[in-house]
Amino acid sequence: MTLCDRMEAQQADSESAHAQLVQVLLDSLTQASDATDFATNWQCLAEHFHSLFTTEPSIDLLKQTLMQLAVMGKLVPQDPNDESASEFVKRIQAEKQSYLAKSKARKQKDLAADLQPEPPFDVPAGWEWQTIDDVLHVTGGVTLGRKLGGRKLLSKPYLRVANVQRGRLEMERIKEVEVPEDEVEKYLLRNGDLLITEGGDWDKVGRTAIWRDELPECLHQNHVFRARAVVTDWEPRWAEMYLNSASAREYFAGSSKQTTNLASINMTQLRACAFPLPPLGEQQRIVAKVDQLMALCDQLKTRLTQARQLNAQLASTLVERSLAEDSQQGPIATDRQVARTLLAAEVTHRLHSQRTFGQRKLQKVIYLAEHVARLNAIQGDYLRDAAGPHDRQLMNKVESELQNHRWYERIERETVGHAYRPLSQAGQHQQAYSSAWSVAERATVDQVIELMRDWDTDRCEMTVTLYAAWNDFILEGRPVTDEAIVDEVMHSWNNTKLRFGKTEWLAVLAEMKKHKILMPTGFGKRTKGGMLSLPGFE
């Protein structure tokens, strides 16, 4: 149990360090001093994306950062054909004067100049900094518990603070309130109204959600402010996005009246909140981009859950087998296809960034790892192919599984051949991989990977082909000599081997003998096919 406690502590330390690293890198994007600084920081993040966003908290941080980048104008390009924000503001202010003149709303005092805060960041050209009061009409809601004797009352559903969450409404528990008939219109919600909470826990002040006519009629309580657009061509999602962003939340936290664990803002503070206004067309493009990115983040979370379930399933299976075979000291057994996929995932994870790594090299590393580490679970059926020992069925299945798990996908190189691109769950195989093989087996596989890391494709092909031919000699009980091995490769394998001269083959064979792991032991099955074999003969 002491060991388990120690492992749990190390895991907690690792998760804490990972979270801090993710936060620092994401902060570098929102705090970038200029476009060059932003591009540099983004490149650093992009290069390590598959290893950074591997936990649900890290994906949540990514979503928050994307939201902040959106409201700062860093997600979509500006379009000079858009109506300028300054013209948009003029239309809003003209419509607001007309709206207030027609409504029965009580006239609000103008905001004092000293109440208007400094903008929290610079905005792109063509945007305007306004206040909430400049672009929306903010009102309070119905007060509960008033004495209403002698007035005609109607019972209506209403929204409380608990109903208003960030970016959504919680409609499962809706209460009703009795209000005077002549006040219903005053507090009645309209489609597109913004609902903003007055108070609660200090980090929940200013929660904002949009009313979308979820009920035929609904009012709002006085602890939930209503902000209504006065123009028809208004994008409520943009306002909702900004008021839920880190910048607005910092303003609300700094402006609020705070007591023990509770905080609140008043209507004046809400009206004075600085508000960035892009051109309407750009608002709509930003909202669409955020929706797209949030969906991708949700997919990341889903795949993370699936990978975690796979790892748990593999671990459970391995534990069960280990307990059932406790008396045996052999290597840990695992399902054949799972074993192949995990081995391929480890090799690809370690080598995918190498310029020389592609489909042919992956197959050669798998073959050599299987035979050198004596991995019984792989059971490859290798043909004497043009590029060396090749199990086409194994490779097709492995590549399919790598993509299904969102670890890696095969892509065409711009020049020739294939490479492997990391996907959202790249690296998530490692826990299952460690459980699938013994320490000794993993150490041997590591040796093979590191030995072949910098080899070009030709050296991989020549070395592994010689190894396979030599291994076949041992399996068949034939005398082993350098001349016989090279002759077998050049004349009994595939005629493409003749593109290398005998001297080149002998030089590679001599180099192999300097490494103990490159000297075969007769493990596995003989390769099939070759120039002197007929299809199906064996």
PDB file of C-alpha atoms in Angstrom, residues 100-228:
ATOM      1  CA  LEU A 100     -36.864  54.632 -24.654  1.00  0.00           C
ATOM      2  CA  ALA A 101     -39.219  57.351 -25.872  1.00  0.00           C
ATOM      3  CA  LYS A 102     -41.876  54.763 -26.756  1.00  0.00           C
ATOM      4  CA  SER A 103     -41.440  52.485 -23.712  1.00  0.00           C
ATOM      5  CA  LYS A 104     -42.795  53.056 -20.242  1.00  0.00           C
ATOM      6  CA  ALA A 105     -39.410  52.302 -18.669  1.00  0.00           C
ATOM      7  CA  ARG A 106     -38.216  54.644 -15.948  1.00  0.00           C
ATOM      8  CA  LYS A 107     -35.531  57.031 -17.178  1.00  0.00           C
ATOM      9  CA  GLN A 108     -32.077  55.966 -16.034  1.00  0.00           C
ATOM     10  CA  LYS A 109     -29.371  58.365 -14.920  1.00  0.00           C
ATOM     11  CA  ASP A 110     -26.486  58.889 -17.304  1.00  0.00           C
ATOM     12  CA  LEU A 111     -23.327  57.108 -16.259  1.00  0.00           C
ATOM     13  CA  ALA A 112     -20.718  59.276 -14.562  1.00  0.00           C
ATOM     14  CA  ALA A 113     -17.438  59.485 -16.495  1.00  0.00           C
ATOM     15  CA  ASP A 114     -15.449  58.112 -13.556  1.00  0.00           C
ATOM     16  CA  LEU A 115     -17.565  54.937 -13.554  1.00  0.00           C
ATOM     17  CA  GLN A 116     -16.529  53.949 -17.067  1.00  0.00           C
ATOM     18  CA  PRO A 117     -13.534  51.579 -16.840  1.00  0.00           C
ATOM     19  CA  GLU A 118     -10.481  51.475 -19.073  1.00  0.00           C
ATOM     20  CA  PRO A 119     -10.774  48.867 -21.855  1.00  0.00           C
ATOM     21  CA  PRO A 120      -9.035  45.634 -20.735  1.00  0.00           C
ATOM     22  CA  PHE A 121      -7.237  45.075 -24.074  1.00  0.00           C
ATOM     23  CA  ASP A 122      -6.596  46.616 -27.482  1.00  0.00           C
ATOM     24  CA  VAL A 123      -9.087  45.734 -30.206  1.00  0.00           C
ATOM     25  CA  PRO A 124      -8.517  45.343 -33.964  1.00  0.00           C
ATOM     26  CA  ALA A 125      -8.964  48.257 -36.325  1.00  0.00           C
ATOM     27  CA  GLY A 126     -12.624  48.797 -37.147  1.00  0.00           C
ATOM     28  CA  TRP A 127     -13.878  47.814 -33.665  1.00  0.00           C
ATOM     29  CA  GLU A 128     -15.312  50.216 -31.084  1.00  0.00           C
ATOM     30  CA  TRP A 129     -15.116  50.161 -27.290  1.00  0.00           C
ATOM     31  CA  GLN A 130     -18.509  51.030 -25.816  1.00  0.00           C
ATOM     32  CA  THR A 131     -20.273  50.296 -22.533  1.00  0.00           C
ATOM     33  CA  ILE A 132     -23.135  47.862 -22.043  1.00  0.00           C
ATOM     34  CA  ASP A 133     -25.365  50.897 -21.516  1.00  0.00           C
ATOM     35  CA  ASP A 134     -24.359  52.324 -24.913  1.00  0.00           C
ATOM     36  CA  VAL A 135     -25.609  49.312 -26.880  1.00  0.00           C
ATOM     37  CA  LEU A 136     -28.261  47.607 -24.716  1.00  0.00           C
ATOM     38  CA  HIS A 137     -31.116  48.560 -22.401  1.00  0.00           C
ATOM     39  CA  VAL A 138     -30.579  47.058 -18.931  1.00  0.00           C
ATOM     40  CA  THR A 139     -33.440  46.620 -16.451  1.00  0.00           C
ATOM     41  CA  GLY A 140     -34.073  44.823 -13.179  1.00  0.00           C
ATOM     42  CA  GLY A 141     -36.679  42.138 -12.512  1.00  0.00           C
ATOM     43  CA  VAL A 142     -39.683  41.474 -10.326  1.00  0.00           C
ATOM     44  CA  THR A 143     -39.143  41.720  -6.555  1.00  0.00           C
ATOM     45  CA  LEU A 144     -40.515  38.843  -4.501  1.00  0.00           C
ATOM     46  CA  GLY A 145     -42.422  39.249  -1.229  1.00  0.00           C
ATOM     47  CA  ARG A 146     -43.960  42.675  -1.906  1.00  0.00           C
ATOM     48  CA  LYS A 147     -47.292  43.640  -0.366  1.00  0.00           C
ATOM     49  CA  LEU A 148     -49.757  43.680  -3.243  1.00  0.00           C
ATOM     50  CA  GLY A 149     -53.128  43.934  -1.489  1.00  0.00           C
ATOM     51  CA  GLY A 150     -56.050  45.153  -3.560  1.00  0.00           C
ATOM     52  CA  ARG A 151     -54.351  44.638  -6.959  1.00  0.00           C
ATOM     53  CA  LYS A 152     -55.324  42.075  -9.623  1.00  0.00           C
ATOM     54  CA  LEU A 153     -52.631  39.409  -9.629  1.00  0.00           C
ATOM     55  CA  LEU A 154     -51.549  36.850 -12.190  1.00  0.00           C
ATOM     56  CA  SER A 155     -49.316  33.829 -11.542  1.00  0.00           C
ATOM     57  CA  LYS A 156     -46.398  33.643 -13.989  1.00  0.00           C
ATOM     58  CA  PRO A 157     -43.219  31.511 -14.243  1.00  0.00           C
ATOM     59  CA  TYR A 158     -40.004  33.409 -13.549  1.00  0.00           C
ATOM     60  CA  LEU A 159     -36.244  32.851 -13.731  1.00  0.00           C
ATOM     61  CA  ARG A 160     -34.060  32.871 -10.619  1.00  0.00           C
ATOM     62  CA  VAL A 161     -30.272  33.119 -10.337  1.00  0.00           C
ATOM     63  CA  ALA A 162     -30.093  29.313 -10.187  1.00  0.00           C
ATOM     64  CA  ASN A 163     -31.735  29.095 -13.618  1.00  0.00           C
ATOM     65  CA  VAL A 164     -29.068  31.239 -15.303  1.00  0.00           C
ATOM     66  CA  GLN A 165     -25.793  29.438 -15.958  1.00  0.00           C
ATOM     67  CA  ARG A 166     -22.907  30.510 -18.191  1.00  0.00           C
ATOM     68  CA  GLY A 167     -24.104  30.196 -21.749  1.00  0.00           C
ATOM     69  CA  ARG A 168     -27.207  28.161 -20.920  1.00  0.00           C
ATOM     70  CA  LEU A 169     -30.456  28.187 -18.971  1.00  0.00           C
ATOM     71  CA  GLU A 170     -31.362  25.491 -16.450  1.00  0.00           C
ATOM     72  CA  MET A 171     -35.106  25.005 -17.015  1.00  0.00           C
ATOM     73  CA  GLU A 172     -35.828  21.856 -14.996  1.00  0.00           C
ATOM     74  CA  ARG A 173     -37.052  23.700 -11.877  1.00  0.00           C
ATOM     75  CA  ILE A 174     -39.104  26.779 -12.752  1.00  0.00           C
ATOM     76  CA  LYS A 175     -41.065  28.528 -10.007  1.00  0.00           C
ATOM     77  CA  GLU A 176     -44.024  30.906 -10.323  1.00  0.00           C
ATOM     78  CA  VAL A 177     -44.656  34.293  -8.798  1.00  0.00           C
ATOM     79  CA  GLU A 178     -47.800  36.412  -8.422  1.00  0.00           C
ATOM     80  CA  VAL A 179     -47.432  39.809 -10.056  1.00  0.00           C
ATOM     81  CA  PRO A 180     -49.872  42.659 -10.708  1.00  0.00           C
ATOM     82  CA  GLU A 181     -51.498  42.305 -14.118  1.00  0.00           C
ATOM     83  CA  ASP A 182     -50.269  45.759 -15.175  1.00  0.00           C
ATOM     84  CA  GLU A 183     -46.618  44.800 -14.468  1.00  0.00           C
ATOM     85  CA  VAL A 184     -46.458  41.589 -16.534  1.00  0.00           C
ATOM     86  CA  GLU A 185     -45.375  43.379 -19.724  1.00  0.00           C
ATOM     87  CA  LYS A 186     -42.629  45.220 -17.813  1.00  0.00           C
ATOM     88  CA  TYR A 187     -40.890  42.001 -16.727  1.00  0.00           C
ATOM     89  CA  LEU A 188     -41.825  39.746 -19.648  1.00  0.00           C
ATOM     90  CA  LEU A 189     -38.867  38.217 -21.498  1.00  0.00           C
ATOM     91  CA  ARG A 190     -38.468  38.407 -25.271  1.00  0.00           C
ATOM     92  CA  ASN A 191     -36.514  36.159 -27.603  1.00  0.00           C
ATOM     93  CA  GLY A 192     -32.838  37.242 -27.656  1.00  0.00           C
ATOM     94  CA  ASP A 193     -32.854  38.963 -24.241  1.00  0.00           C
ATOM     95  CA  LEU A 194     -29.633  38.572 -22.254  1.00  0.00           C
ATOM     96  CA  LEU A 195     -30.053  37.407 -18.647  1.00  0.00           C
ATOM     97  CA  ILE A 196     -27.218  38.385 -16.301  1.00  0.00           C
ATOM     98  CA  THR A 197     -26.947  37.317 -12.665  1.00  0.00           C
ATOM     99  CA  GLU A 198     -26.551  39.940  -9.968  1.00  0.00           C
ATOM    100  CA  GLY A 199     -24.734  37.810  -7.399  1.00  0.00           C
ATOM    101  CA  GLY A 200     -23.717  34.494  -5.917  1.00  0.00           C
ATOM    102  CA  ASP A 201     -20.315  32.941  -5.332  1.00  0.00           C
ATOM    103  CA  TRP A 202     -17.627  35.503  -6.136  1.00  0.00           C
ATOM    104  CA  ASP A 203     -16.585  33.719  -9.363  1.00  0.00           C
ATOM    105  CA  LYS A 204     -20.196  33.354 -10.592  1.00  0.00           C
ATOM    106  CA  VAL A 205     -21.232  37.020 -10.634  1.00  0.00           C
ATOM    107  CA  GLY A 206     -22.325  38.175 -14.082  1.00  0.00           C
ATOM    108  CA  ARG A 207     -23.220  34.738 -15.459  1.00  0.00           C
ATOM    109  CA  THR A 208     -24.922  35.380 -18.791  1.00  0.00           C
ATOM    110  CA  ALA A 209     -27.320  33.348 -20.939  1.00  0.00           C
ATOM    111  CA  ILE A 210     -29.740  34.094 -23.782  1.00  0.00           C
ATOM    112  CA  TRP A 211     -33.505  33.710 -23.529  1.00  0.00           C
ATOM    113  CA  ARG A 212     -34.786  31.816 -26.584  1.00  0.00           C
ATOM    114  CA  ASP A 213     -38.521  31.609 -25.832  1.00  0.00           C
ATOM    115  CA  GLU A 214     -38.132  28.384 -23.872  1.00  0.00           C
ATOM    116  CA  LEU A 215     -41.600  29.098 -22.391  1.00  0.00           C
ATOM    117  CA  PRO A 216     -44.580  30.948 -23.934  1.00  0.00           C
ATOM    118  CA  GLU A 217     -44.401  33.515 -21.109  1.00  0.00           C
ATOM    119  CA  CYS A 218     -41.706  34.022 -18.479  1.00  0.00           C
ATOM    120  CA  LEU A 219     -40.543  36.828 -16.182  1.00  0.00           C
ATOM    121  CA  HIS A 220     -37.222  37.406 -14.408  1.00  0.00           C
ATOM    122  CA  GLN A 221     -36.482  37.997 -10.740  1.00  0.00           C
ATOM    123  CA  ASN A 222     -34.827  41.210  -9.523  1.00  0.00           C
ATOM    124  CA  HIS A 223     -31.534  39.334  -8.907  1.00  0.00           C
ATOM    125  CA  VAL A 224     -31.362  38.608 -12.642  1.00  0.00           C
ATOM    126  CA  PHE A 225     -30.767  41.638 -14.876  1.00  0.00           C
ATOM    127  CA  ARG A 226     -32.219  41.773 -18.376  1.00  0.00           C
ATOM    128  CA  ALA A 227     -30.236  43.411 -21.215  1.00  0.00           C
ATOM    129  CA  ARG A 228     -32.323  43.954 -24.352  1.00  0.00           C
TER     130      ARG A 228
END
